[in-house]
Each structure stands twice: as C-alpha cells, then as structure tokens.
mmCIF file of C-alpha atoms in Angstrom:
data_model
loop_
_atom_site.group_PDB
_atom_site.id
_atom_site.type_symbol
_atom_site.label_atom_id
_atom_site.label_comp_id
_atom_site.label_asym_id
_atom_site.label_seq_id
_atom_site.Cartn_x
_atom_site.Cartn_y
_atom_site.Cartn_z
ATOM 1 C CA MET A 1 -19.606 12.333 17.201
ATOM 2 C CA SER A 2 -16.942 12.721 19.770
ATOM 3 C CA THR A 3 -14.985 10.602 22.647
ATOM 4 C CA PRO A 4 -13.250 11.881 25.954
ATOM 5 C CA GLU A 5 -10.172 13.563 25.382
ATOM 6 C CA PRO A 6 -7.321 11.602 27.943
ATOM 7 C CA ARG A 7 -5.659 13.823 30.573
ATOM 8 C CA LEU A 8 -1.672 13.501 30.408
ATOM 9 C CA PRO A 9 -0.207 12.940 34.185
ATOM 10 C CA ALA A 10 1.299 16.205 35.506
ATOM 11 C CA LYS A 11 4.961 14.582 34.979
ATOM 12 C CA ALA A 12 3.834 13.230 31.565
ATOM 13 C CA ALA A 13 2.040 16.568 30.638
ATOM 14 C CA GLU A 14 5.743 18.502 31.430
ATOM 15 C CA PHE A 15 7.939 16.429 29.545
ATOM 16 C CA ALA A 16 5.899 16.605 26.165
ATOM 17 C CA ARG A 17 5.518 20.697 26.694
ATOM 18 C CA TYR A 18 9.589 20.655 27.138
ATOM 19 C CA LEU A 19 9.991 17.981 23.659
ATOM 20 C CA ARG A 20 7.372 20.672 22.165
ATOM 21 C CA THR A 21 10.190 23.326 22.176
ATOM 22 C CA GLU A 22 11.768 23.621 18.827
ATOM 23 C CA THR A 23 15.014 24.014 21.195
ATOM 24 C CA THR A 24 14.622 20.537 22.593
ATOM 25 C CA GLY A 25 13.921 19.404 18.964
ATOM 26 C CA GLY A 26 17.060 20.596 17.501
ATOM 27 C CA LEU A 27 19.137 19.193 20.559
ATOM 28 C CA ILE A 28 17.588 15.779 20.350
ATOM 29 C CA LEU A 29 17.812 15.381 16.148
ATOM 30 C CA LEU A 30 21.862 16.820 16.520
ATOM 31 C CA ALA A 31 22.523 13.772 19.355
ATOM 32 C CA ALA A 32 20.962 11.715 17.220
ATOM 33 C CA THR A 33 23.067 12.487 13.773
ATOM 34 C CA ALA A 34 26.262 12.991 16.069
ATOM 35 C CA LEU A 35 25.104 9.191 17.373
ATOM 36 C CA ALA A 36 24.526 7.770 13.976
ATOM 37 C CA LEU A 37 28.225 8.963 12.806
ATOM 38 C CA LEU A 38 29.753 7.270 15.515
ATOM 39 C CA VAL A 39 28.622 3.928 15.661
ATOM 40 C CA ALA A 40 28.880 3.703 11.853
ATOM 41 C CA ASN A 41 32.729 4.534 11.989
ATOM 42 C CA SER A 42 32.833 2.911 15.214
ATOM 43 C CA PRO A 43 33.487 -1.054 15.494
ATOM 44 C CA LEU A 44 29.754 -1.582 15.901
ATOM 45 C CA GLY A 45 29.621 -0.493 12.527
ATOM 46 C CA ASP A 46 28.258 -3.468 11.106
ATOM 47 C CA ILE A 47 25.689 -4.045 13.254
ATOM 48 C CA TYR A 48 24.066 -0.728 12.563
ATOM 49 C CA ARG A 49 24.274 -1.078 9.262
ATOM 50 C CA ASP A 50 22.685 -4.952 9.542
ATOM 51 C CA ILE A 51 19.640 -3.303 11.680
ATOM 52 C CA ARG A 52 19.231 -0.380 9.132
ATOM 53 C CA ASP A 53 18.981 -2.898 6.526
ATOM 54 C CA PHE A 54 16.917 -5.531 7.850
ATOM 55 C CA GLN A 55 13.268 -5.534 6.139
ATOM 56 C CA LEU A 56 10.353 -6.374 7.673
ATOM 57 C CA GLY A 57 6.669 -6.192 6.472
ATOM 58 C CA PRO A 58 4.428 -7.816 4.465
ATOM 59 C CA HIS A 59 5.354 -8.260 0.476
ATOM 60 C CA PHE A 60 1.227 -7.371 -0.143
ATOM 61 C CA LEU A 61 1.499 -3.710 -1.139
ATOM 62 C CA HIS A 62 4.814 -3.028 -1.222
ATOM 63 C CA LEU A 63 5.524 -2.953 2.565
ATOM 64 C CA ASP A 64 8.578 -4.846 3.099
ATOM 65 C CA LEU A 65 10.624 -2.552 3.600
ATOM 66 C CA SER A 66 14.201 -1.776 5.647
ATOM 67 C CA ILE A 67 14.333 -0.510 9.140
ATOM 68 C CA GLY A 68 15.844 2.295 7.425
ATOM 69 C CA ASP A 69 13.324 2.719 5.160
ATOM 70 C CA TRP A 70 10.398 2.413 7.642
ATOM 71 C CA ALA A 71 11.631 5.890 9.109
ATOM 72 C CA LYS A 72 12.149 7.587 6.111
ATOM 73 C CA ASP A 73 9.077 6.392 4.707
ATOM 74 C CA GLY A 74 6.965 6.336 7.810
ATOM 75 C CA LEU A 75 8.145 8.225 10.613
ATOM 76 C CA LEU A 76 8.817 11.387 8.776
ATOM 77 C CA ALA A 77 5.176 11.421 7.415
ATOM 78 C CA LEU A 78 4.158 11.974 10.965
ATOM 79 C CA PHE A 79 6.698 15.225 10.927
ATOM 80 C CA PHE A 80 5.219 16.093 7.793
ATOM 81 C CA PHE A 81 2.225 16.303 9.124
ATOM 82 C CA VAL A 82 2.457 17.797 12.326
ATOM 83 C CA ALA A 83 4.649 20.654 9.704
ATOM 84 C CA GLY A 84 1.191 20.662 7.703
ATOM 85 C CA LEU A 85 -0.939 21.580 10.842
ATOM 86 C CA GLU A 86 1.476 24.391 11.334
ATOM 87 C CA LEU A 87 1.252 25.278 7.979
ATOM 88 C CA LYS A 88 -2.895 25.647 7.927
ATOM 89 C CA ARG A 89 -2.907 27.171 11.410
ATOM 90 C CA GLU A 90 -0.984 29.897 9.780
ATOM 91 C CA LEU A 91 -2.485 30.409 6.380
ATOM 92 C CA VAL A 92 -6.179 30.774 8.135
ATOM 93 C CA VAL A 93 -5.476 32.491 11.285
ATOM 94 C CA GLY A 94 -1.863 33.219 11.299
ATOM 95 C CA GLU A 95 0.800 35.586 9.673
ATOM 96 C CA LEU A 96 0.025 34.367 6.267
ATOM 97 C CA SER A 97 -3.737 35.287 6.600
ATOM 98 C CA LYS A 98 -2.991 37.911 4.069
ATOM 99 C CA PHE A 99 -2.074 37.791 0.261
ATOM 100 C CA LYS A 100 1.589 39.480 0.310
ATOM 101 C CA GLN A 101 2.769 38.021 3.544
ATOM 102 C CA ALA A 102 1.600 34.242 2.483
ATOM 103 C CA ILE A 103 3.390 34.383 -1.101
ATOM 104 C CA LEU A 104 6.600 35.634 -0.485
ATOM 105 C CA PRO A 105 7.984 32.114 1.092
ATOM 106 C CA ILE A 106 6.651 30.826 -2.213
ATOM 107 C CA PHE A 107 8.775 32.732 -3.792
ATOM 108 C CA ALA A 108 11.623 32.373 -1.268
ATOM 109 C CA ALA A 109 10.925 28.635 -1.723
ATOM 110 C CA LEU A 110 11.045 28.663 -5.585
ATOM 111 C CA GLY A 111 14.266 30.730 -5.948
ATOM 112 C CA GLY A 112 15.823 28.274 -2.995
ATOM 113 C CA MET A 113 15.042 25.109 -5.250
ATOM 114 C CA ILE A 114 15.689 26.694 -8.737
ATOM 115 C CA VAL A 115 19.018 28.915 -8.182
ATOM 116 C CA PRO A 116 21.174 25.718 -6.251
ATOM 117 C CA ALA A 117 19.662 22.920 -8.870
ATOM 118 C CA VAL A 118 20.952 25.491 -11.474
ATOM 119 C CA VAL A 119 24.293 26.044 -9.520
ATOM 120 C CA ALA A 120 24.910 22.068 -8.962
ATOM 121 C CA LEU A 121 24.136 21.295 -12.720
ATOM 122 C CA GLY A 122 26.455 24.123 -13.437
ATOM 123 C CA ILE A 123 29.367 22.610 -11.517
ATOM 124 C CA GLY A 124 28.966 18.986 -12.216
ATOM 125 C CA TRP A 125 27.823 19.127 -15.506
ATOM 126 C CA GLY A 126 29.117 15.911 -17.341
ATOM 127 C CA GLU A 127 29.926 13.798 -14.416
ATOM 128 C CA PRO A 128 28.149 10.546 -13.626
ATOM 129 C CA GLY A 129 25.427 10.789 -11.510
ATOM 130 C CA ILE A 130 24.742 14.870 -12.186
ATOM 131 C CA ASP A 131 21.578 13.958 -14.005
ATOM 132 C CA ARG A 132 19.995 13.418 -10.685
ATOM 133 C CA ALA A 133 22.076 14.294 -8.155
ATOM 134 C CA TRP A 134 20.575 18.284 -9.008
ATOM 135 C CA ALA A 135 17.937 17.774 -7.000
ATOM 136 C CA VAL A 136 20.354 16.579 -3.520
ATOM 137 C CA PRO A 137 20.879 20.331 -3.044
ATOM 138 C CA VAL A 138 16.851 21.917 -3.634
ATOM 139 C CA ALA A 139 15.545 21.086 -0.095
ATOM 140 C CA THR A 140 15.611 22.920 3.157
ATOM 141 C CA ASP A 141 14.976 21.034 6.851
ATOM 142 C CA ILE A 142 12.068 21.997 8.689
ATOM 143 C CA ALA A 143 13.302 20.565 11.966
ATOM 144 C CA PHE A 144 16.872 21.358 11.889
ATOM 145 C CA ALA A 145 16.463 25.147 10.685
ATOM 146 C CA LEU A 146 13.753 25.615 13.389
ATOM 147 C CA GLY A 147 16.104 24.437 16.072
ATOM 148 C CA VAL A 148 18.584 26.145 15.068
ATOM 149 C CA LEU A 149 16.709 29.405 14.921
ATOM 150 C CA ALA A 150 14.975 28.509 18.302
ATOM 151 C CA LEU A 151 18.614 28.659 19.908
ATOM 152 C CA THR A 152 20.317 31.568 18.554
ATOM 153 C CA GLY A 153 17.126 33.716 17.577
ATOM 154 C CA SER A 154 15.091 33.938 20.276
ATOM 155 C CA ASN A 155 14.868 37.381 20.105
ATOM 156 C CA LEU A 156 13.898 37.856 16.212
ATOM 157 C CA PRO A 157 10.095 38.697 16.053
ATOM 158 C CA SER A 158 7.522 35.802 15.629
ATOM 159 C CA SER A 159 7.320 36.532 11.503
ATOM 160 C CA ALA A 160 10.588 35.175 11.441
ATOM 161 C CA ARG A 161 9.817 31.457 12.444
ATOM 162 C CA VAL A 162 7.163 31.705 10.084
ATOM 163 C CA PHE A 163 8.564 32.636 7.203
ATOM 164 C CA LEU A 164 11.093 29.854 7.678
ATOM 165 C CA LEU A 165 8.580 26.924 8.846
ATOM 166 C CA SER A 166 6.545 28.120 5.684
ATOM 167 C CA LEU A 167 9.701 28.534 3.055
ATOM 168 C CA ALA A 168 10.814 25.171 4.382
ATOM 169 C CA VAL A 169 7.425 23.354 4.263
ATOM 170 C CA VAL A 170 7.111 24.688 0.487
ATOM 171 C CA ASP A 171 10.654 23.938 -0.237
ATOM 172 C CA ASP A 172 9.751 20.316 0.982
ATOM 173 C CA LEU A 173 6.897 19.674 -1.126
ATOM 174 C CA GLY A 174 8.456 21.079 -4.429
ATOM 175 C CA ALA A 175 11.503 18.478 -3.136
ATOM 176 C CA ILE A 176 8.681 15.379 -2.993
ATOM 177 C CA ILE A 177 7.200 16.368 -6.140
ATOM 178 C CA VAL A 178 10.607 16.080 -7.573
ATOM 179 C CA ILE A 179 10.973 13.022 -5.788
ATOM 180 C CA ALA A 180 7.772 12.215 -7.540
ATOM 181 C CA VAL A 181 8.427 13.082 -10.739
ATOM 182 C CA LEU A 182 12.286 12.139 -10.982
ATOM 183 C CA PHE A 183 12.671 8.582 -8.673
ATOM 184 C CA THR A 184 8.852 6.717 -9.034
ATOM 185 C CA THR A 185 9.765 3.500 -10.905
ATOM 186 C CA GLY A 186 6.068 3.287 -11.520
ATOM 187 C CA PHE A 187 2.670 4.297 -11.085
ATOM 188 C CA ASP A 188 -0.618 2.518 -9.289
ATOM 189 C CA LEU A 189 -3.446 4.424 -10.323
ATOM 190 C CA VAL A 190 -5.840 2.134 -8.304
ATOM 191 C CA ALA A 191 -3.892 2.915 -5.416
ATOM 192 C CA ALA A 192 -3.698 7.045 -5.913
ATOM 193 C CA ALA A 193 -7.314 6.744 -6.267
ATOM 194 C CA ILE A 194 -7.858 5.083 -2.900
ATOM 195 C CA ALA A 195 -5.212 7.652 -1.770
ATOM 196 C CA LEU A 196 -8.067 10.525 -3.071
ATOM 197 C CA VAL A 197 -10.996 8.936 -1.780
ATOM 198 C CA ALA A 198 -9.634 8.658 1.562
ATOM 199 C CA LEU A 199 -8.565 12.012 1.795
ATOM 200 C CA ALA A 200 -12.044 13.320 0.719
ATOM 201 C CA LEU A 201 -13.374 11.141 3.397
ATOM 202 C CA TYR A 202 -10.969 12.841 5.880
ATOM 203 C CA ALA A 203 -12.196 16.516 4.622
ATOM 204 C CA TRP A 204 -15.183 15.341 4.906
ATOM 205 C CA LEU A 205 -15.650 14.135 9.127
ATOM 206 C CA GLN A 206 -13.727 17.295 9.544
ATOM 207 C CA HIS A 207 -16.436 19.388 7.874
ATOM 208 C CA ARG A 208 -18.840 17.030 9.711
ATOM 209 C CA ARG A 209 -16.875 17.947 13.214
ATOM 210 C CA VAL A 210 -16.228 14.202 14.240
ATOM 211 C CA ARG A 211 -14.254 13.739 16.587
ATOM 212 C CA ALA A 212 -13.533 10.046 16.777
ATOM 213 C CA TRP A 213 -10.081 9.278 16.885
ATOM 214 C CA TRP A 214 -11.000 5.585 16.074
ATOM 215 C CA LEU A 215 -12.052 6.282 12.986
ATOM 216 C CA TYR A 216 -9.443 9.179 11.826
ATOM 217 C CA VAL A 217 -6.079 6.767 12.843
ATOM 218 C CA PRO A 218 -7.252 4.172 10.250
ATOM 219 C CA LEU A 219 -8.091 6.413 7.943
ATOM 220 C CA ALA A 220 -4.732 8.280 7.999
ATOM 221 C CA VAL A 221 -3.258 4.738 7.762
ATOM 222 C CA ILE A 222 -5.369 3.750 4.396
ATOM 223 C CA THR A 223 -3.993 6.970 3.139
ATOM 224 C CA TRP A 224 -0.666 6.550 3.845
ATOM 225 C CA VAL A 225 -0.260 2.795 2.424
ATOM 226 C CA ALA A 226 -2.274 3.956 -0.786
ATOM 227 C CA VAL A 227 0.021 6.868 -1.291
ATOM 228 C CA HIS A 228 3.178 4.497 -0.759
ATOM 229 C CA SER A 229 1.225 1.848 -3.104
ATOM 230 C CA ALA A 230 1.103 4.535 -5.705
ATOM 231 C CA GLY A 231 4.764 4.996 -5.705
ATOM 232 C CA ILE A 232 4.215 8.484 -4.440
ATOM 233 C CA HIS A 233 6.644 9.526 -1.930
ATOM 234 C CA ALA A 234 4.581 8.613 1.653
ATOM 235 C CA THR A 235 5.742 11.668 3.378
ATOM 236 C CA ILE A 236 3.012 13.685 1.021
ATOM 237 C CA ALA A 237 0.021 11.558 2.737
ATOM 238 C CA GLY A 238 1.226 13.495 5.835
ATOM 239 C CA VAL A 239 1.027 17.026 4.366
ATOM 240 C CA ALA A 240 -2.322 16.412 2.609
ATOM 241 C CA LEU A 241 -3.874 15.164 5.812
ATOM 242 C CA GLY A 242 -2.013 18.046 7.870
ATOM 243 C CA LEU A 243 -3.815 21.013 5.449
ATOM 244 C CA LEU A 244 -7.180 19.139 5.291
ATOM 245 C CA THR A 245 -7.000 19.618 9.246
ATOM 246 C CA ARG A 246 -9.707 22.385 10.423
ATOM 247 C CA VAL A 247 -8.410 25.127 11.964
ATOM 248 C CA ARG A 248 -10.883 27.619 13.328
ATOM 249 C CA PRO A 249 -12.657 26.697 16.744
ATOM 250 C CA ASP A 250 -16.443 25.908 16.576
ATOM 251 C CA GLU A 251 -18.781 28.155 19.316
ATOM 252 C CA GLY A 252 -17.708 26.440 22.712
ATOM 253 C CA GLU A 253 -15.006 24.746 21.489
ATOM 254 C CA GLU A 254 -11.719 25.698 23.226
ATOM 255 C CA HIS A 255 -9.396 24.229 20.651
ATOM 256 C CA ALA A 256 -9.801 23.332 16.828
ATOM 257 C CA PRO A 257 -8.670 19.775 15.842
ATOM 258 C CA ALA A 258 -5.666 21.037 14.369
ATOM 259 C CA ILE A 259 -4.224 22.738 17.475
ATOM 260 C CA ARG A 260 -5.120 19.319 19.848
ATOM 261 C CA LEU A 261 -3.054 17.277 17.064
ATOM 262 C CA GLU A 262 -0.369 19.629 16.837
ATOM 263 C CA HIS A 263 -0.185 20.083 20.951
ATOM 264 C CA ARG A 264 -0.444 15.861 21.040
ATOM 265 C CA LEU A 265 2.082 15.074 18.220
ATOM 266 C CA GLN A 266 4.694 17.605 17.863
ATOM 267 C CA PRO A 267 6.417 15.825 20.970
ATOM 268 C CA TRP A 268 6.353 12.405 19.000
ATOM 269 C CA SER A 269 7.341 13.409 16.148
ATOM 270 C CA ALA A 270 10.669 15.724 17.293
ATOM 271 C CA ALA A 271 11.416 13.125 19.779
ATOM 272 C CA LEU A 272 10.768 9.840 17.954
ATOM 273 C CA ALA A 273 10.081 10.326 14.469
ATOM 274 C CA VAL A 274 12.751 12.963 12.757
ATOM 275 C CA PRO A 275 15.859 11.652 15.383
ATOM 276 C CA LEU A 276 15.093 7.916 14.006
ATOM 277 C CA PHE A 277 15.469 8.813 10.576
ATOM 278 C CA ALA A 278 18.806 10.886 11.393
ATOM 279 C CA LEU A 279 19.672 7.937 13.489
ATOM 280 C CA PHE A 280 19.483 5.548 10.031
ATOM 281 C CA ALA A 281 19.480 8.260 7.802
ATOM 282 C CA ALA A 282 23.468 10.439 8.375
ATOM 283 C CA GLY A 283 25.027 7.208 9.284
ATOM 284 C CA ILE A 284 27.278 6.723 6.629
ATOM 285 C CA GLU A 285 31.079 6.109 6.311
ATOM 286 C CA ILE A 286 33.660 8.760 6.320
ATOM 287 C CA ASP A 287 37.616 7.788 6.253
ATOM 288 C CA GLY A 288 40.438 10.181 5.017
ATOM 289 C CA ASP A 289 40.162 8.856 1.419
ATOM 290 C CA ALA A 290 36.102 9.593 1.511
ATOM 291 C CA LEU A 291 36.738 12.881 3.354
ATOM 292 C CA ALA A 292 38.708 14.161 0.548
ATOM 293 C CA SER A 293 36.661 12.855 -2.349
ATOM 294 C CA VAL A 294 34.191 15.234 -0.514
ATOM 295 C CA PHE A 295 36.484 18.243 -1.376
ATOM 296 C CA THR A 296 37.982 17.046 -4.945
ATOM 297 C CA SER A 297 35.055 15.561 -6.383
ATOM 298 C CA ALA A 298 32.875 17.518 -8.758
ATOM 299 C CA LEU A 299 29.375 16.157 -7.708
ATOM 300 C CA PRO A 300 29.916 16.667 -3.915
ATOM 301 C CA LEU A 301 31.602 19.981 -4.826
ATOM 302 C CA ALA A 302 28.293 20.634 -7.071
ATOM 303 C CA ILE A 303 25.547 19.509 -3.914
ATOM 304 C CA MET A 304 28.021 21.229 -0.893
ATOM 305 C CA ILE A 305 28.175 24.378 -3.210
ATOM 306 C CA GLY A 306 24.311 24.208 -4.330
ATOM 307 C CA LEU A 307 23.373 24.318 -0.486
ATOM 308 C CA ILE A 308 25.838 27.113 0.529
ATOM 309 C CA GLY A 309 25.705 29.440 -1.948
ATOM 310 C CA GLY A 310 22.727 29.109 -4.241
ATOM 311 C CA LYS A 311 20.407 28.162 -1.530
ATOM 312 C CA VAL A 312 21.229 32.095 -0.089
ATOM 313 C CA ILE A 313 21.329 33.624 -3.432
ATOM 314 C CA GLY A 314 18.553 31.689 -4.236
ATOM 315 C CA ILE A 315 15.911 32.576 -1.172
ATOM 316 C CA LEU A 316 17.386 36.033 -0.633
ATOM 317 C CA GLY A 317 17.257 37.241 -4.521
ATOM 318 C CA ALA A 318 13.733 35.314 -4.906
ATOM 319 C CA SER A 319 12.179 37.106 -1.858
ATOM 320 C CA ALA A 320 14.137 40.952 -2.537
ATOM 321 C CA LEU A 321 12.611 40.503 -6.048
ATOM 322 C CA ALA A 322 9.260 39.642 -5.014
ATOM 323 C CA VAL A 323 9.177 42.533 -2.897
ATOM 324 C CA LYS A 324 10.728 45.164 -5.383
ATOM 325 C CA LEU A 325 8.091 44.497 -7.887
ATOM 326 C CA GLY A 326 5.201 44.645 -5.040
ATOM 327 C CA PHE A 327 4.295 41.223 -5.417
ATOM 328 C CA ALA A 328 4.831 40.353 -1.484
ATOM 329 C CA ALA A 329 5.358 42.434 1.470
ATOM 330 C CA LYS A 330 8.697 41.342 4.323
ATOM 331 C CA PRO A 331 7.927 39.504 7.003
ATOM 332 C CA ARG A 332 6.461 42.157 9.690
ATOM 333 C CA GLY A 333 9.280 43.360 11.611
ATOM 334 C CA MET A 334 11.948 42.164 9.899
ATOM 335 C CA GLY A 335 15.652 43.414 7.861
ATOM 336 C CA TRP A 336 16.913 42.549 5.226
ATOM 337 C CA ARG A 337 19.757 41.337 7.494
ATOM 338 C CA ASP A 338 17.566 38.806 9.412
ATOM 339 C CA MET A 339 16.283 37.727 5.997
ATOM 340 C CA THR A 340 19.719 37.080 4.743
ATOM 341 C CA ALA A 341 20.521 35.235 7.851
ATOM 342 C CA LEU A 342 17.449 32.898 7.275
ATOM 343 C CA SER A 343 18.487 32.390 3.456
ATOM 344 C CA VAL A 344 21.618 31.008 5.054
ATOM 345 C CA LEU A 345 19.999 28.695 7.552
ATOM 346 C CA GLY A 346 17.944 27.631 3.991
ATOM 347 C CA GLY A 347 21.406 26.131 3.325
ATOM 348 C CA VAL A 348 20.562 23.372 5.779
ATOM 349 C CA GLY A 349 19.451 20.160 3.712
ATOM 350 C CA PHE A 350 19.785 17.487 5.989
ATOM 351 C CA THR A 351 16.630 15.253 6.312
ATOM 352 C CA VAL A 352 14.946 15.617 2.928
ATOM 353 C CA SER A 353 18.553 16.305 1.180
ATOM 354 C CA LEU A 354 19.622 12.990 2.315
ATOM 355 C CA LEU A 355 16.662 11.247 1.353
ATOM 356 C CA ILE A 356 16.878 12.593 -2.462
ATOM 357 C CA ALA A 357 20.426 11.193 -2.153
ATOM 358 C CA ASP A 358 19.654 8.159 -0.900
ATOM 359 C CA LEU A 359 17.032 7.445 -4.050
ATOM 360 C CA ALA A 360 19.296 9.549 -6.322
ATOM 361 C CA LEU A 361 22.339 7.743 -6.143
ATOM 362 C CA ASP A 362 23.886 4.353 -5.232
ATOM 363 C CA GLY A 363 26.803 2.907 -3.564
ATOM 364 C CA ALA A 364 29.889 5.239 -3.595
ATOM 365 C CA LEU A 365 28.316 8.168 -5.373
ATOM 366 C CA ALA A 366 25.774 8.064 -2.525
ATOM 367 C CA GLU A 367 28.024 8.505 0.079
ATOM 368 C CA GLN A 368 29.735 11.292 -0.921
ATOM 369 C CA ALA A 369 26.626 13.226 -2.015
ATOM 370 C CA LYS A 370 25.309 12.145 2.026
ATOM 371 C CA ALA A 371 28.799 13.350 3.201
ATOM 372 C CA ALA A 372 28.722 16.444 1.410
ATOM 373 C CA VAL A 373 24.965 17.289 2.593
ATOM 374 C CA LEU A 374 26.049 16.755 6.240
ATOM 375 C CA ILE A 375 29.188 19.283 5.727
ATOM 376 C CA ALA A 376 27.122 21.377 4.194
ATOM 377 C CA SER A 377 24.526 21.422 6.481
ATOM 378 C CA ALA A 378 27.067 22.170 9.039
ATOM 379 C CA ILE A 379 28.501 24.865 7.545
ATOM 380 C CA ALA A 380 25.079 26.802 6.593
ATOM 381 C CA SER A 381 24.478 26.350 10.119
ATOM 382 C CA LEU A 382 27.421 26.968 12.386
ATOM 383 C CA THR A 383 27.425 30.568 9.748
ATOM 384 C CA ALA A 384 23.416 31.108 10.337
ATOM 385 C CA ALA A 385 23.699 30.271 14.125
ATOM 386 C CA ALA A 386 26.234 33.649 14.242
ATOM 387 C CA LEU A 387 24.167 35.829 11.860
ATOM 388 C CA LEU A 388 21.235 34.787 13.944
ATOM 389 C CA LEU A 389 22.622 35.257 17.094
ATOM 390 C CA ARG A 390 23.823 39.043 15.817
ATOM 391 C CA ARG A 391 20.507 39.754 14.611
ATOM 392 C CA SER A 392 18.931 38.385 18.079
ATOM 393 C CA ARG A 393 21.623 40.876 20.028
ATOM 394 C CA VAL A 394 20.309 43.690 17.837
ATOM 395 C CA HIS A 395 16.398 42.856 17.952
ATOM 396 C CA ALA A 396 16.730 42.461 22.106
ATOM 397 C CA ASN A 397 17.258 46.252 21.432
ATOM 398 C CA ALA A 398 14.270 48.111 20.143
ATOM 399 C CA GLU A 399 16.048 51.665 20.062
ATOM 400 C CA ASP A 400 18.380 50.275 17.660
ATOM 401 C CA PRO A 401 18.185 51.379 13.700
ATOM 402 C CA GLU A 402 18.968 48.527 12.342
ATOM 403 C CA VAL A 403 16.278 46.555 13.268
ATOM 404 C CA THR A 404 14.686 48.176 10.426
ATOM 405 C CA ASP A 405 17.997 48.493 8.020
ATOM 406 C CA ASP A 406 15.863 47.767 4.793
#
C-alpha cells in the first residue's frame, strides 16, 4: 500500500536543503532567542506576553492551551520525532551499531544528569524552590548544541556529532522522565493505554511496509493527544514514534522510511518548530535588579554552576570511567581534548532546561531560573566554540599528534 511522493520544485528543494544543515538551524534558533529577549524587554513586551499567554483549543482532552504551551508541547514533539529518527538510524546502521560505541553516550548522559543535579542541590540546599529547581540543569539542548558544533567543529570526525546527538537525546529522554515523575499532576490510565495501542499500530504498519501518509498522520496525532492527556509531557510521543520507524531499506527501496521522513521534516523542525518554541520560551524580562539577583541568589547560581561546571564533570568523568573500566570505547578518531570540548557543549541547557524551569517554578523564581539558563547556555556555547575551533584546526592537520591525544 503506497502513495506517490510529491517532488519539490527546484527552488523549494534547494531552500529545504539549506534549512537541513545544523549551521542554519543554529543560526535561526539564535536569532529567535535574541528576538524574544529584545521584544520582551521593549515597549512591545505586554503585547508579546498577551500573545504568548493567549489560550486556544478545545477544553476536551485538556487541549485548551496557551500559544506558548502549544509551541512547547506540540512543536517540540516534531523536533523530538526528527531526533528520534536520527538516533534510531545511528543505533541500527550507523556509528552506534556496536555496543561499546552505543553505551558510551548513555554513561555520559547519566553522568551529565546526576552530577549537575547534585551540584545544584548542594549549592541551593534550603532555598525556596530548590526541591524542584534541581532538575533544571540536567538537560542538554540538542538543536543548539549541534548548531554550535556545526559552526565551529567542521573538521572534527563525524563520530563527534553522533556522540553529541546520542548524548543529548538520552539526556533529554531522562529529562522528560524527570518531568513525567516530578511535574505530572495526574495520570490517566485510559489515555496511556490509547497511546500504547496507537504506538503498537504504528509499529505494525511499519512492519507491514505500509507507506500511506494518510494513515500515519492521524495516528501520530492520536498518539500525541493521548500522551498529552495521560499527563505525560507530549514530546515523548515524538521520540517514541521516531524510534519505531523503520531504518533499513527493503530490496529495491531507495530509502527507508526514517530517511525519507527525516529528509522531509528536518527543515520544518529547524526553521519552524524549535525557533517558535525559543521565541515564546526565551522572552523573559531582564532589568538591572533581576540580572543582579541571578548572580547573588543561591537558586539561579545553583542552576548556572550545575550547567557550566556540573555538566563538564559529569559527562567527561562518566565517559572516562566507562572507557577505563572497559565498558565502552571512545568515538572513532576522537581524543580526550575533543571529548572535553563536547562536554563543555553539554552545558547548553536552553530548550529543555527552559521547559523544566517553566514547569518547576512560578513568578520571580521562574524568571530567575530562566535567566540563569540563558546566561549559562551562552557561557557554555562561547567556551565550547573556542575549544572546538582549536580542535577543528588540529584535526585539519592529519599529521598533528594531538589528534590522538589520549
């Protein structure tokens, strides 16, 4: 059962190819973040907040969400679907198809979640809100981190990108589990069962080689609505659908479904889904007093140090321990200085950290936490960019012994 695939006009195809690069996605994301900060702190700030908080959608199934929530719960599901597709491809036929390569990002992600949480709890212990805010620095932003890597680490081996993608996806899955456990106000068993049935049907259709988009699109929507109604953060629906998509092409099939879907949807994710989320999530009001409080209050300091310091210690330390004990192997062609640069890049919390800050805190504490995430993500991005530029130059010279500097 199949339907013909429409072909894009030449100019549209070229524009889609341009949007498909992480460099472009990172630049658009950066522009959306800057625009949100400028508008939120301009005379248009009240209009911006009215638009962000405007509710639309039916009350049925709890879908009467604000525009900001639609961006957070709906558009990010597309982004996580694309990330799930790429991760599935790497696990089955790519860099992570060998166990020791696949297990390293899992160790790194666990270290990159546990250590920042412990650091944040240690610094903010006893502060109002820290009982929930400790979860803010556990996440790594996939889109922003890959954008920085694409801009500054072009000569690094492809295994660097795969390691960072896998680390960030596992990290964000862990963060979503934290969201589900800590910030779910109620759990609907019926909706959860419907989600599981929809996912099983999706997997069965993939197994039967059905290619009819008019079956998959409603099924994906049903899955998203059911996951959302169950009380679980809806982005997990995107990851689950991505991981259930077939990645091996059949005989006579030019591309597997995962490749076709990633090719078609990645431009929409890079140019629409993630930037719109950033546009509504990053618009926090910043004045002199608010900025000063970020550097003088224990809670935002705990978040910043957790992201900037805790991530590096956790990711690099867990990776080194796993390799030393023989459980895992370093990514092909990479040395420990490369791993250090990528560990610093893991401190870019942004998307999911802002999401957790929104869910965990209210009022002034939420604004402080979001400001801390933005400042820490900026510091981590700039530091990692400097390190990656250095490592990229080293890798450009194949004779340089620093390439294998372990």
